[in-house]
Short mmCIF file of C-alpha atoms in Angstrom, two decimals:
data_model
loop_
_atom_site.label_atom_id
_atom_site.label_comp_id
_atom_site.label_asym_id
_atom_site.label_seq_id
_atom_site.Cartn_x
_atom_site.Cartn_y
_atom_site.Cartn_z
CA UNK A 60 -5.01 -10.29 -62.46
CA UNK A 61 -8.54 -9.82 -61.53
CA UNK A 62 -8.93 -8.73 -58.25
CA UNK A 63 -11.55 -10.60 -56.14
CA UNK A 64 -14.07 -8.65 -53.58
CA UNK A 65 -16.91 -9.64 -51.18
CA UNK A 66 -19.51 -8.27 -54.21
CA UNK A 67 -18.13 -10.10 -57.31
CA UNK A 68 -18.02 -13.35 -55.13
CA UNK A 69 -21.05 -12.99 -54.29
CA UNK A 70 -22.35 -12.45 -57.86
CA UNK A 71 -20.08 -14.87 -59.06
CA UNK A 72 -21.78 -17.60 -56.75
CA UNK A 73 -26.01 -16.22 -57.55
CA UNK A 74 -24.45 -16.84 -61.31
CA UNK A 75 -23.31 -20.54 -60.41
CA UNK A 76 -26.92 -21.00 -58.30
CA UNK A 77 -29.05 -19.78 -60.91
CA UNK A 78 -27.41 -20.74 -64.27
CA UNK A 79 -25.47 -23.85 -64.02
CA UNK A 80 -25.00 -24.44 -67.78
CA UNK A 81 -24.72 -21.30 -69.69
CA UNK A 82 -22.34 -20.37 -71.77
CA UNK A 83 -18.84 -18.53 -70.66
CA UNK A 84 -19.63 -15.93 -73.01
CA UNK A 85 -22.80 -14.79 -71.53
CA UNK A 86 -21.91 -15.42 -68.01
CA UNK A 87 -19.01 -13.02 -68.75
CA UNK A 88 -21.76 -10.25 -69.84
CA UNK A 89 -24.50 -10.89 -67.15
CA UNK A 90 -21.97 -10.53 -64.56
CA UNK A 91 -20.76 -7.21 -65.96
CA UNK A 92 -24.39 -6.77 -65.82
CA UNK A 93 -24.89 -7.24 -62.56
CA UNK A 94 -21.92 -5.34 -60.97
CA UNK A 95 -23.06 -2.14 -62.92
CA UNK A 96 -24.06 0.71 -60.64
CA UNK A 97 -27.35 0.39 -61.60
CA UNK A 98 -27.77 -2.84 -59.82
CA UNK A 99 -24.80 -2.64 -57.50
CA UNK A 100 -26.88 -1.66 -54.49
CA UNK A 101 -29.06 -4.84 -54.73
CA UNK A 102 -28.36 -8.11 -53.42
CA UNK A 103 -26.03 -10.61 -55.61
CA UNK A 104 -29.08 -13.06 -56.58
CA UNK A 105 -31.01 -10.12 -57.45
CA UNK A 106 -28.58 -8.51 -59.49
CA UNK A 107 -27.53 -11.57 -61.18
CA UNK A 108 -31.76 -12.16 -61.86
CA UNK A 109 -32.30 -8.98 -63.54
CA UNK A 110 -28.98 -8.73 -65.37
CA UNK A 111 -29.78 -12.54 -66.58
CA UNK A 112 -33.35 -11.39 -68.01
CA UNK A 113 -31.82 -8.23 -69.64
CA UNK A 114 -29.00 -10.09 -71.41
CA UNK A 115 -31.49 -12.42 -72.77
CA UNK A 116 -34.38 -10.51 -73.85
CA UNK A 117 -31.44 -8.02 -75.73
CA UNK A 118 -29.71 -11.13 -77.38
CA UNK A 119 -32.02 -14.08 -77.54
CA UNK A 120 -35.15 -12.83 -78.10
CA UNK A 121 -37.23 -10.56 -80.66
CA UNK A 122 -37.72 -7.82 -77.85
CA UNK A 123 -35.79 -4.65 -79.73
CA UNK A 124 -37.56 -5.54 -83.20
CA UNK A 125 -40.58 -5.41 -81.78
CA UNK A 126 -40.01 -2.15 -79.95
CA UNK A 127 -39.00 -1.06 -83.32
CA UNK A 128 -42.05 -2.44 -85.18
CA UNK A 129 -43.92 0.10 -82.59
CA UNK A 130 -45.14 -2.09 -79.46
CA UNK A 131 -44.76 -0.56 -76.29
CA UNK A 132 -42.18 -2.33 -73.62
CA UNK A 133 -44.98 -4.16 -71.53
CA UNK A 134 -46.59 -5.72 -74.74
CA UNK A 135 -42.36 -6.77 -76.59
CA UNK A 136 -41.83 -8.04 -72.82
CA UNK A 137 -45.00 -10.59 -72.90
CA UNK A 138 -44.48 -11.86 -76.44
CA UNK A 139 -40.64 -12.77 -75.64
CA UNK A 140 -41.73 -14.42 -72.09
CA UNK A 141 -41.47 -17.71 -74.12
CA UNK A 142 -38.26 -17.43 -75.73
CA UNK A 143 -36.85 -15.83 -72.44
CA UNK A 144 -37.81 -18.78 -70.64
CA UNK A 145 -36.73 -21.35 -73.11
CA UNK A 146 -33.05 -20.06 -72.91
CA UNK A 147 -33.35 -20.26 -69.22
CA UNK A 148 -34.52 -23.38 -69.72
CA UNK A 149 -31.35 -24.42 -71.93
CA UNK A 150 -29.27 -23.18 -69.05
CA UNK A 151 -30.80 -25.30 -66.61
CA UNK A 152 -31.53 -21.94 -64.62
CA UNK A 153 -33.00 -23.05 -61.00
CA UNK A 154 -35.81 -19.79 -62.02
CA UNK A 155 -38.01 -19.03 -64.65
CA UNK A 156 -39.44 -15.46 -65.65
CA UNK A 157 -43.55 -15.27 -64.80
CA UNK A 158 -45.58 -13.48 -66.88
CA UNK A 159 -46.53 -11.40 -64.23
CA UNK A 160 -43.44 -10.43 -62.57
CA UNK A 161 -43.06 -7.30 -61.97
CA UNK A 162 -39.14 -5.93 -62.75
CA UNK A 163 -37.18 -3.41 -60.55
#
């Protein structure tokens, strides 16, 4: 039995806000994500924003081939914005990444 606190509500319900339609599976790994202690000290949306970006540049997008074909992260990062976004998209996520955002 999972036990349910104020935190993993919290991300639980930025998940539901932000990414209405995707997938169990991933929604299972962006919330482990997101509770990590890396990211535990932010807010729930934020969390859940970051956690959602990471999952998909690492599984739905070119990112780690590029960083091993030799581009630096800032250059991989802007030549997956499109396939970041069109996952999003897919998801029907209420945000999209801008090529200009800066990450935490």
């Amino acid at each position: 039995m999972r036990v349910s606190t104020a935190r993993q509500r919290a991300v639980d319900k930025a998940l539901g806000v932000l990414l209405p339609y995707a997938p169990y599976a991933d929604t299972k790994k962006i919330r482990a994500l997101a509770n990590d202690r890396k990211l535990r000290t932010l807010p729930a949306s934020v969390a859940v924003w970051l956690a959602t970006i990471t999952h998909v540049r690492h599984e739905y997008s070119e990112y780690d081939a590029l960083l091993t074909e030799g581009y630096d992260r800032e250059a991989a990062r802007f030549f997956v914005l499109d396939q970041i976004n069109a996952v999003l998209t897919g998801w029907r996520a209420t945000r999209l990444l801008e090529p200009d955002e800066d990450e935490i």
